[in-house]
Short mmCIF file of C-alpha atoms in Angstrom, two decimals:
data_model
loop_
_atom_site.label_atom_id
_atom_site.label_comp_id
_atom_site.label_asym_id
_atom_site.label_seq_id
_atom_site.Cartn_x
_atom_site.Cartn_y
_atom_site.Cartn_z
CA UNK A 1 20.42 104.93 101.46
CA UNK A 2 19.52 101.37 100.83
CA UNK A 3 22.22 98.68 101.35
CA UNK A 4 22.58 95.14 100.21
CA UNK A 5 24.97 93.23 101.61
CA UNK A 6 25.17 89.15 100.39
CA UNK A 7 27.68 86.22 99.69
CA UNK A 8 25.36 84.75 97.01
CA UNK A 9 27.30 83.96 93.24
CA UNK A 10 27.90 87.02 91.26
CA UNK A 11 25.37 86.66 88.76
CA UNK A 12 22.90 87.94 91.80
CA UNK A 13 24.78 91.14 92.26
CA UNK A 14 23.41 92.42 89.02
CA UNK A 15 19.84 91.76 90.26
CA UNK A 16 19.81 92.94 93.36
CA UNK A 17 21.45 96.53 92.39
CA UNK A 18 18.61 97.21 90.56
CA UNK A 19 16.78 97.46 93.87
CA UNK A 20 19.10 99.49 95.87
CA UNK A 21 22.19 101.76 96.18
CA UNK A 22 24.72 99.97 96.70
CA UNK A 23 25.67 96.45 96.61
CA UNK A 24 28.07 94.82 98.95
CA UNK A 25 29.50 91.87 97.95
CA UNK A 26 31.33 89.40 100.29
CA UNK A 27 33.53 87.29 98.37
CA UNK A 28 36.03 86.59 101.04
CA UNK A 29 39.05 88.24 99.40
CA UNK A 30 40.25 90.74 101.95
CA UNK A 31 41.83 89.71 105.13
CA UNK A 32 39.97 89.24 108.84
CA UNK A 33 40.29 92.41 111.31
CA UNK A 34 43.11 92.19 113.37
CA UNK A 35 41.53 94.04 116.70
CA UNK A 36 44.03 96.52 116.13
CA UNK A 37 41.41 99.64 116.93
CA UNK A 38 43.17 101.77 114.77
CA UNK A 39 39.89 102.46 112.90
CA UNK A 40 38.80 104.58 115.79
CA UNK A 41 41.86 106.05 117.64
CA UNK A 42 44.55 106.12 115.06
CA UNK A 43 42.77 106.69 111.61
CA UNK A 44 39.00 106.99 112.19
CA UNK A 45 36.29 105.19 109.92
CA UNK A 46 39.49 103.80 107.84
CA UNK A 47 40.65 100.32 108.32
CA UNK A 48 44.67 99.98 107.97
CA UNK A 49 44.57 96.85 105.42
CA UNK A 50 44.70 97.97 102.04
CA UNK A 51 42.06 95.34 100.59
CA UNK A 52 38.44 96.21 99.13
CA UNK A 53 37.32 96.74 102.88
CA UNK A 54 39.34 100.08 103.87
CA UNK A 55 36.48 101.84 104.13
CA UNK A 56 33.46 99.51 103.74
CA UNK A 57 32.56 100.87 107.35
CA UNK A 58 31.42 104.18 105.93
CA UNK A 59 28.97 102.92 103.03
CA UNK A 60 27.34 100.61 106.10
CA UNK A 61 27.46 103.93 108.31
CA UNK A 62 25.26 105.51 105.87
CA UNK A 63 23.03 103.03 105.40
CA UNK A 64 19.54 103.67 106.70
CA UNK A 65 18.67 100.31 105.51
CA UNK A 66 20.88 97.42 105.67
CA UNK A 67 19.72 94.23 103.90
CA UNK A 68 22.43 91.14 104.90
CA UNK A 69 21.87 88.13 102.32
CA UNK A 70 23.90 85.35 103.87
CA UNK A 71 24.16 81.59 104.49
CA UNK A 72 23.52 80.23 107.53
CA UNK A 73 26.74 79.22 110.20
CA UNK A 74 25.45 77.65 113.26
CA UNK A 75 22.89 80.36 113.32
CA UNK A 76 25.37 83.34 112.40
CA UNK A 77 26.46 84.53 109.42
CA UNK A 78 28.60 82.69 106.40
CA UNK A 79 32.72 83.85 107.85
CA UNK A 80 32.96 86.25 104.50
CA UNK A 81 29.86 88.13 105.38
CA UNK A 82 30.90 88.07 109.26
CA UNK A 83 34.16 89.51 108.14
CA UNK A 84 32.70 92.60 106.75
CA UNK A 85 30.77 93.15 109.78
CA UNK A 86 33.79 92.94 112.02
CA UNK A 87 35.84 95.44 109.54
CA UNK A 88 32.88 98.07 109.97
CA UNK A 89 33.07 98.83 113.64
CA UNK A 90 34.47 102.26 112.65
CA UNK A 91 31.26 103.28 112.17
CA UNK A 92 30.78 103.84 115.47
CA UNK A 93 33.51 105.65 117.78
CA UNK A 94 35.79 104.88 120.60
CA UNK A 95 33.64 106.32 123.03
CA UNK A 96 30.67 104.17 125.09
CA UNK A 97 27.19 104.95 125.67
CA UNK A 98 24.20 103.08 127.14
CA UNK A 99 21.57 101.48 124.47
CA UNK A 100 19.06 98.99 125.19
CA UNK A 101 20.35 99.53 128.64
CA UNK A 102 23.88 98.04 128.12
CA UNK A 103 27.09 99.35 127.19
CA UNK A 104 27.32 100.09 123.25
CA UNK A 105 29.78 102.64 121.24
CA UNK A 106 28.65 105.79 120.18
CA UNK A 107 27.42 106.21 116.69
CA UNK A 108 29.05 108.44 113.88
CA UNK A 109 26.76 108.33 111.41
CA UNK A 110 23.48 108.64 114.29
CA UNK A 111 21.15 105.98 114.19
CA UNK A 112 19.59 104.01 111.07
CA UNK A 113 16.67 102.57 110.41
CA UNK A 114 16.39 98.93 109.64
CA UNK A 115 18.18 95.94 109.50
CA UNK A 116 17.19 93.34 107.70
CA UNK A 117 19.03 89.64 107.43
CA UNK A 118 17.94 86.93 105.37
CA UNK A 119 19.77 83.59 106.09
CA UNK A 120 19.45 80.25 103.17
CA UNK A 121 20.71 77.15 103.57
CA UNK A 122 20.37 73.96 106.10
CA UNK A 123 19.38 75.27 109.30
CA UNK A 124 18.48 73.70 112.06
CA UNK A 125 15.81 75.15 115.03
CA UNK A 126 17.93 75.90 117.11
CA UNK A 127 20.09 77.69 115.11
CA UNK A 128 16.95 79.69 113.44
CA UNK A 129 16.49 81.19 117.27
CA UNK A 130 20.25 82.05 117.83
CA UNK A 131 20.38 83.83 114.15
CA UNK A 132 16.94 85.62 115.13
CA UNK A 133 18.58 86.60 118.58
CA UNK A 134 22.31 87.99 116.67
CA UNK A 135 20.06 90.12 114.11
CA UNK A 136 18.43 91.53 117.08
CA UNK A 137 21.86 91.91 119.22
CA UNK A 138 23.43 93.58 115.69
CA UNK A 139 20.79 96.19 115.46
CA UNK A 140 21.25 97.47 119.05
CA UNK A 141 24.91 97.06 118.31
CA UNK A 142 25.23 99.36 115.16
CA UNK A 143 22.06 101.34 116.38
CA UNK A 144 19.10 100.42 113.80
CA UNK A 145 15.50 101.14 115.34
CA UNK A 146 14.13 98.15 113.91
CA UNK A 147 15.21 94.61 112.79
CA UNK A 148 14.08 91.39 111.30
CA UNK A 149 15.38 88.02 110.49
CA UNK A 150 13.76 85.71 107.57
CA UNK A 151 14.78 82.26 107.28
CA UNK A 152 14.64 81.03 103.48
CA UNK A 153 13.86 77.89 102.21
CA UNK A 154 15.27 78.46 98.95
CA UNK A 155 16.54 81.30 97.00
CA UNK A 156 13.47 81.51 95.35
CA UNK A 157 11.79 83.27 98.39
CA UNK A 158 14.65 86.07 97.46
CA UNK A 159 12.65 88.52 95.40
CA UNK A 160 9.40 88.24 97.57
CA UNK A 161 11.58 89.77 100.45
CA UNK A 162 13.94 91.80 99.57
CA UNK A 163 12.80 93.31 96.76
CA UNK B 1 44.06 63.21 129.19
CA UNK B 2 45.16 65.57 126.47
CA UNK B 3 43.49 69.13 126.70
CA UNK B 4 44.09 71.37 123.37
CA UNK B 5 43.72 75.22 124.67
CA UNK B 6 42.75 77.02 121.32
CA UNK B 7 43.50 80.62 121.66
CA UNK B 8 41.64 82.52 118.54
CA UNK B 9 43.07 85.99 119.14
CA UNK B 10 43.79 87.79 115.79
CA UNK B 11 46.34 89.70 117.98
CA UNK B 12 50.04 88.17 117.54
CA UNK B 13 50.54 89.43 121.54
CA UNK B 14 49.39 91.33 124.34
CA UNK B 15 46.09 89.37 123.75
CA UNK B 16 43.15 88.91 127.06
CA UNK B 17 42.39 85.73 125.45
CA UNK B 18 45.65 83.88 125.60
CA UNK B 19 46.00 85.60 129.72
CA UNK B 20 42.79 84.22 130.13
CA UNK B 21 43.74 80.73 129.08
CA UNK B 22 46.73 80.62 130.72
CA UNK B 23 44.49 81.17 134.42
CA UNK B 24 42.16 78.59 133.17
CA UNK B 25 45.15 76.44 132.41
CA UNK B 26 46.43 76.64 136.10
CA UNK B 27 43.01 74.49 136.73
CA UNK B 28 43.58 71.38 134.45
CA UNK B 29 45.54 68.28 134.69
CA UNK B 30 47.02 65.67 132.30
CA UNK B 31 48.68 67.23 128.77
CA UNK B 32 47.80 70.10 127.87
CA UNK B 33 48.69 71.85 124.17
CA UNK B 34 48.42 75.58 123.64
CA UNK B 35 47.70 76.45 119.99
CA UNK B 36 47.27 79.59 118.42
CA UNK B 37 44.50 80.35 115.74
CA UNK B 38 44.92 83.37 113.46
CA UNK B 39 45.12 82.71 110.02
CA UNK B 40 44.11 79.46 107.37
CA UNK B 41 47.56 78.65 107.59
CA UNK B 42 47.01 77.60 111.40
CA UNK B 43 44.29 75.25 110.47
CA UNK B 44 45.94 72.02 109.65
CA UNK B 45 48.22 71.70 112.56
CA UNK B 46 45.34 72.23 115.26
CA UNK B 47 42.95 69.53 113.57
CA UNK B 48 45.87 67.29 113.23
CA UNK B 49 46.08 68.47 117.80
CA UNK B 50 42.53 67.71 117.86
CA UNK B 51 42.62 64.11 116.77
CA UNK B 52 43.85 62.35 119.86
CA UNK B 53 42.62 65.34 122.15
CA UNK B 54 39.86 64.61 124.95
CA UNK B 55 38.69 68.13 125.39
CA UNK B 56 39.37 71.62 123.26
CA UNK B 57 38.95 75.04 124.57
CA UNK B 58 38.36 78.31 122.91
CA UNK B 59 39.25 81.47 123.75
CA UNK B 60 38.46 84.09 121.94
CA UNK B 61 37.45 87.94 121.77
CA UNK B 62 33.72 88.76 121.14
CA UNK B 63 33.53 90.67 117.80
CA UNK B 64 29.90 92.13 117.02
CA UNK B 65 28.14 89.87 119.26
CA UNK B 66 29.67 87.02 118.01
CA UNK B 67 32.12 84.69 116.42
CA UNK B 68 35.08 86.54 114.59
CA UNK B 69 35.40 85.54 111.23
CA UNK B 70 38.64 83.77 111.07
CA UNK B 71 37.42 81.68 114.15
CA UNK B 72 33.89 80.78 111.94
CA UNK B 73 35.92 79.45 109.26
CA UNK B 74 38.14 77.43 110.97
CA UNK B 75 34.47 75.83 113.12
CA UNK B 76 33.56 75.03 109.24
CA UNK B 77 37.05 72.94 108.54
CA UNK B 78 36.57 71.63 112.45
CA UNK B 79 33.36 70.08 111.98
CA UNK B 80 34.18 68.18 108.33
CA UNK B 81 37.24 66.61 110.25
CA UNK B 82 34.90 65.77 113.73
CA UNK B 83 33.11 63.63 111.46
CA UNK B 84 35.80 62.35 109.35
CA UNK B 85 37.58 60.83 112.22
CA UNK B 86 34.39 60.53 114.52
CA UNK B 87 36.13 62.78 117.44
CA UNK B 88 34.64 61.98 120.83
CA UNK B 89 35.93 65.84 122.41
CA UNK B 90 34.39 67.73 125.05
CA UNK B 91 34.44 71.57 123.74
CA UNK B 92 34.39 74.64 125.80
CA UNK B 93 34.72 78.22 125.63
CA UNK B 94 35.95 81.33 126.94
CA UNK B 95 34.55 84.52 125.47
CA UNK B 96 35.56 88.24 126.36
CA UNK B 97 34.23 91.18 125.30
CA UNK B 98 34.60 94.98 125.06
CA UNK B 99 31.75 95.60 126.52
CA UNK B 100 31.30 95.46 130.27
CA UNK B 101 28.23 93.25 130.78
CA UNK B 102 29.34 89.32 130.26
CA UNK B 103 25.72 88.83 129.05
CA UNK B 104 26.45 90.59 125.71
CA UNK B 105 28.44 86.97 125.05
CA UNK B 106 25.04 84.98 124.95
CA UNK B 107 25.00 84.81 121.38
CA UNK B 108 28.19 83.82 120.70
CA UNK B 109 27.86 80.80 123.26
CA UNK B 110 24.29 79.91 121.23
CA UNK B 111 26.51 79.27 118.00
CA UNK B 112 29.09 77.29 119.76
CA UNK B 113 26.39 75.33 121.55
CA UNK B 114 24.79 74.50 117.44
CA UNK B 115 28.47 74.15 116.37
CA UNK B 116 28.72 71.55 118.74
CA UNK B 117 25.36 69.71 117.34
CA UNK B 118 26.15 69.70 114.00
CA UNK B 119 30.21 68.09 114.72
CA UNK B 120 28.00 65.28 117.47
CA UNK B 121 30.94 66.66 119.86
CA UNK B 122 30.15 67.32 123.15
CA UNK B 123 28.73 70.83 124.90
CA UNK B 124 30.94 71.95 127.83
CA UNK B 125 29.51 75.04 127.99
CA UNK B 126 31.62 78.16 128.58
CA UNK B 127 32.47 81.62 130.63
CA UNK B 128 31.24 85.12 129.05
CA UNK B 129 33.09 87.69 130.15
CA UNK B 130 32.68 91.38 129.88
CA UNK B 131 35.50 94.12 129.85
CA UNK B 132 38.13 91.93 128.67
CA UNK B 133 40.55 95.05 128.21
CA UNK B 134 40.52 95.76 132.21
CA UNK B 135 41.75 92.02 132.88
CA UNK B 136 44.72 93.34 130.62
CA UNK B 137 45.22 96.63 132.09
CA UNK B 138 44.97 94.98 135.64
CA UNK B 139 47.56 92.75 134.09
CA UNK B 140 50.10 95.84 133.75
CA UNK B 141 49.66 96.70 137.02
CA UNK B 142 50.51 93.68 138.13
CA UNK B 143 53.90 94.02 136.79
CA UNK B 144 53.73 97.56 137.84
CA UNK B 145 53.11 96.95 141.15
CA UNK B 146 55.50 94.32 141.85
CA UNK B 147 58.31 96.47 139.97
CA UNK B 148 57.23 99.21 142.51
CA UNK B 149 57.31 96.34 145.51
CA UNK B 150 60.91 94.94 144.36
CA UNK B 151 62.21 98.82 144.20
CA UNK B 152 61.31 99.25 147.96
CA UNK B 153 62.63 95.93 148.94
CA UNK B 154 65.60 97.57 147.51
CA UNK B 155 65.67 100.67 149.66
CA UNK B 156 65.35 98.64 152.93
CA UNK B 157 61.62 99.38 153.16
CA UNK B 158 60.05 95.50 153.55
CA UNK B 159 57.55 95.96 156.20
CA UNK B 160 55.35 99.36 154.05
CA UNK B 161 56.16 97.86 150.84
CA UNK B 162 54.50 94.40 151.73
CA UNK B 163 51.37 96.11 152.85
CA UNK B 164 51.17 98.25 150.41
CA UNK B 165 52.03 96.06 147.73
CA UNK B 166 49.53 93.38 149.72
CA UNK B 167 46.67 95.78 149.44
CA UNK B 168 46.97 96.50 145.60
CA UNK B 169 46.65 92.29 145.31
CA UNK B 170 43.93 92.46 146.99
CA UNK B 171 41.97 95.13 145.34
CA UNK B 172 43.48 93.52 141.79
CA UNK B 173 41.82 90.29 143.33
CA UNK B 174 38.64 92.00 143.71
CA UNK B 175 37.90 93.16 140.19
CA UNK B 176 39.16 89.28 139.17
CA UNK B 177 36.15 87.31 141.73
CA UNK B 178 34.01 86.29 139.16
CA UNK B 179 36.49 85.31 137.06
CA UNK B 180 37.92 83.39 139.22
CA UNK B 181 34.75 81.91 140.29
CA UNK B 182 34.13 80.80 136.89
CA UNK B 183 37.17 79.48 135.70
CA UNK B 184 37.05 77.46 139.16
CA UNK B 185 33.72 75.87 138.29
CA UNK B 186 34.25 75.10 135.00
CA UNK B 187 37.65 74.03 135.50
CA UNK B 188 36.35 71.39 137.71
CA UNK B 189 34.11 70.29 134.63
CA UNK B 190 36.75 70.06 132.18
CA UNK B 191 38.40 67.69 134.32
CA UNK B 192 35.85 65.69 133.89
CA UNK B 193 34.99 66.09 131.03
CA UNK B 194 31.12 67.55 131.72
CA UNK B 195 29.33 69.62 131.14
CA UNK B 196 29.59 73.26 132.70
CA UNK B 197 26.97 74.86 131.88
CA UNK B 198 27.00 78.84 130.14
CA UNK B 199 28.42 81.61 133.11
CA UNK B 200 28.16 84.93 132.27
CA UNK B 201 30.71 87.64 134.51
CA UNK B 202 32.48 90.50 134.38
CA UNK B 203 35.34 92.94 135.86
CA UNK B 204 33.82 94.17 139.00
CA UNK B 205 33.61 97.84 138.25
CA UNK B 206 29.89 99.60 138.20
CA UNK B 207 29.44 100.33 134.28
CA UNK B 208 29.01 103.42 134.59
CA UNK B 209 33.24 103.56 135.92
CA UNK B 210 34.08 101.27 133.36
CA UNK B 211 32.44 103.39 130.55
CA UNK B 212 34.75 106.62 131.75
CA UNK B 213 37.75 104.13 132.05
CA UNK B 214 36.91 102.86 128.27
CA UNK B 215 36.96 106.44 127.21
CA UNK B 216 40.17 107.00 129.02
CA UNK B 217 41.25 104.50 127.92
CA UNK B 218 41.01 105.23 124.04
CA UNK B 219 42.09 108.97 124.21
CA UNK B 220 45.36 107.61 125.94
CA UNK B 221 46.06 104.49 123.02
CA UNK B 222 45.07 107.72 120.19
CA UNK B 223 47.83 109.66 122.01
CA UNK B 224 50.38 106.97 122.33
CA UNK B 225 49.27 106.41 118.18
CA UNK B 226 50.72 110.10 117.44
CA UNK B 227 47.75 112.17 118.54
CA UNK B 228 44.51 112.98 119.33
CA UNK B 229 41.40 113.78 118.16
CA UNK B 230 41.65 113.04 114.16
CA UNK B 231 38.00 113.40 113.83
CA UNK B 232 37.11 110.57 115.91
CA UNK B 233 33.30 111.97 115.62
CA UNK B 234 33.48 113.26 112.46
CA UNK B 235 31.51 111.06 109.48
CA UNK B 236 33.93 110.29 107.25
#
């Protein structure tokens, strides 16, 4: 399953579901995760706030390609697309394994295959390097065998990469 | 010197980050304000801490290797007011993390260090620190222990119950060195007002212990949360 997840205007959602199968998008109306872990000891894969990310964890679980579309933040993702990531960690379990030699959770849904993260807006060297670096750290994180991070100049460069 | 000590747990208590603040603040002089960051509503009365404020200090859990959200936004409203009122602050941070290597907080101290560049505030660096939930376990035992120490005092027992009670400081100390170490050192930079540099430490407790602790650790929380097993592994 393919996976788009961005923060760009509405009008883009249309256009990019035609090229995937399923569209994710973060418009920042849902609440941050309250480190509460109940979406791995109490109700698994399930997030206890009610809002349009209750279970956004399991369509990311069964991604086997995630594409993240997001603006750039000091070299890390726009806070609405950061938020989904941090409401998703029930798709891995409580339990610990080693990957890429450190520490990691297990996986539930097993391993996927690529992450992809496209980042647009001012950004500075330094920050292209630290963005490069947290697409890398995610992938280990959430278990994807391969990863890449494109810097865009415009939104133009959108349908040469993704699509 | 005014110090404002930022702590960006979502957690309302029982939060690593605010414990962790509170040994850093033990290292600091002059006036020192404790905020708490957790929703938008919190925004307005930290800038409005910031404005006179020499230094600022984070400290915040590590949420997939990096910045939680809530945190991010409030950086975005941070830096439009650093340049509104041209703040001259010094900014640090304390990161912990599930995870027991401290490394795995390199990332988050990158942004921080960019966040920093694009507010033209200064870089005081910061302490990574991995398995953040042990420094609050070893908290509880803390308590625990001394609860156990006071009982024997009680029952006329002062000379076993100080060693014994002395012993489980020490080995609490222990696990805490390179925390300690760090806060120490960069403690001595906040003062004034320099740079620290990044440290990266940990709990000291092989990974391998730490992993089978974590697990414990989580099967004991599920069965304190009405049960176990719910299909933890199961895809959903």
């Amino acid at each position: 399953m393919k996976v788009i997840l961005h923060d760009l205007p509405e009008k883009y959602t249309e256009l990019l579901q035609k090229h995937c199968d399923t569209v994710i998008r973060a418009d920042g109306k849902y609440a941050p995760c309250q480190g509460c872990f109940g979406c791995w000891t109490k109700h698994p894969a399930e997030c206890y706030l009610r809002d349009s990310l209750h279970t956004v964890c399991r369509t990311l679980g069964r991604a086997d390609e995630l594409i993240i579309i997001t603006r750039n933040c000091y070299g890390m993702y726009s806070p609405a697309v950061k938020n989904i990531l941090d409401r998703s960690i029930g798709l891995s379990t409580p339990f610990s394994t080693y990957r890429g030699k450190q520490m990691h959770h297990t996986l539930r849904y097993g391993k996927h295959a690529l992450l992809k993260v496209l980042a647009y807006g001012d950004m500075t060297a330094q920050e292209e390097k630290t963005f490069a670096y947290m697409a890398e750290r995610n992938a280990v994180n959430f278990g994807y065998e391969a990863s890449s991070f494109i810097p865009m100049k415009s939104l133009a460069e959108l349908e040469e990469d993704v699509l | 010197m005014k110090t404002v000590m930022i702590n960006a747990s979502p957690k309302k208590k029982g939060d690593v980050s605010g414990h962790l603040l509170q040994m850093q603040r033990i290292m600091l002089h002059g006036t020192v304000v404790k905020e708490k960051l957790r929703t938008q509503g919190d925004h307005d009365r930290i800038l409005e801490q910031l404005r006179d404020a020499d230094t600022v200090v984070f400290s915040m859990p590590l949420y997939v290797d990096g910045v939680p959200s809530h945190v991010l936004a409030f950086m975005e409203n941070m830096e439009a007011f650093c340049k509104e009122h041209d703040l001259q602050l010094q900014l640090y941070v304390i990161s912990n993390g599930g995870f027991i290597e401290g490394s795995q907080n390199r990332a988050l101290m990158q942004v921080f260090e960019n966040f920093c560049d694009r507010c033209k505030i200064g870089w005081g660096g910061g302490i990574g620190i991995g398995g953040g939930v042990m420094v609050n376990v070893m908290r509880i035992l803390l308590v625990v222990y001394t609860g156990l120490f006071l009982l024997q005092l009680l029952t006329g027992n002062v000379q076993g119950g100080l060693m014994q009670y002395g012993e489980q400081l020490l080995v609490l100390l222990f696990f805490h060195l390179g925390i300690f170490w760090c806060m120490f050192r960069t403690g001595a930079a906040m003062r004034k007002k320099e740079c620290a540099g990044v440290r990266f430490t940990r709990v000291l407790v092989p990974s391998l212990i730490f992993i089978l602790m974590a697990d414990l650790f989580f099967v004991l929380m599920s069965l304190f949360q009405g049960g176990l097993f719910r299909g933890w592994l199961k895809k959903k």
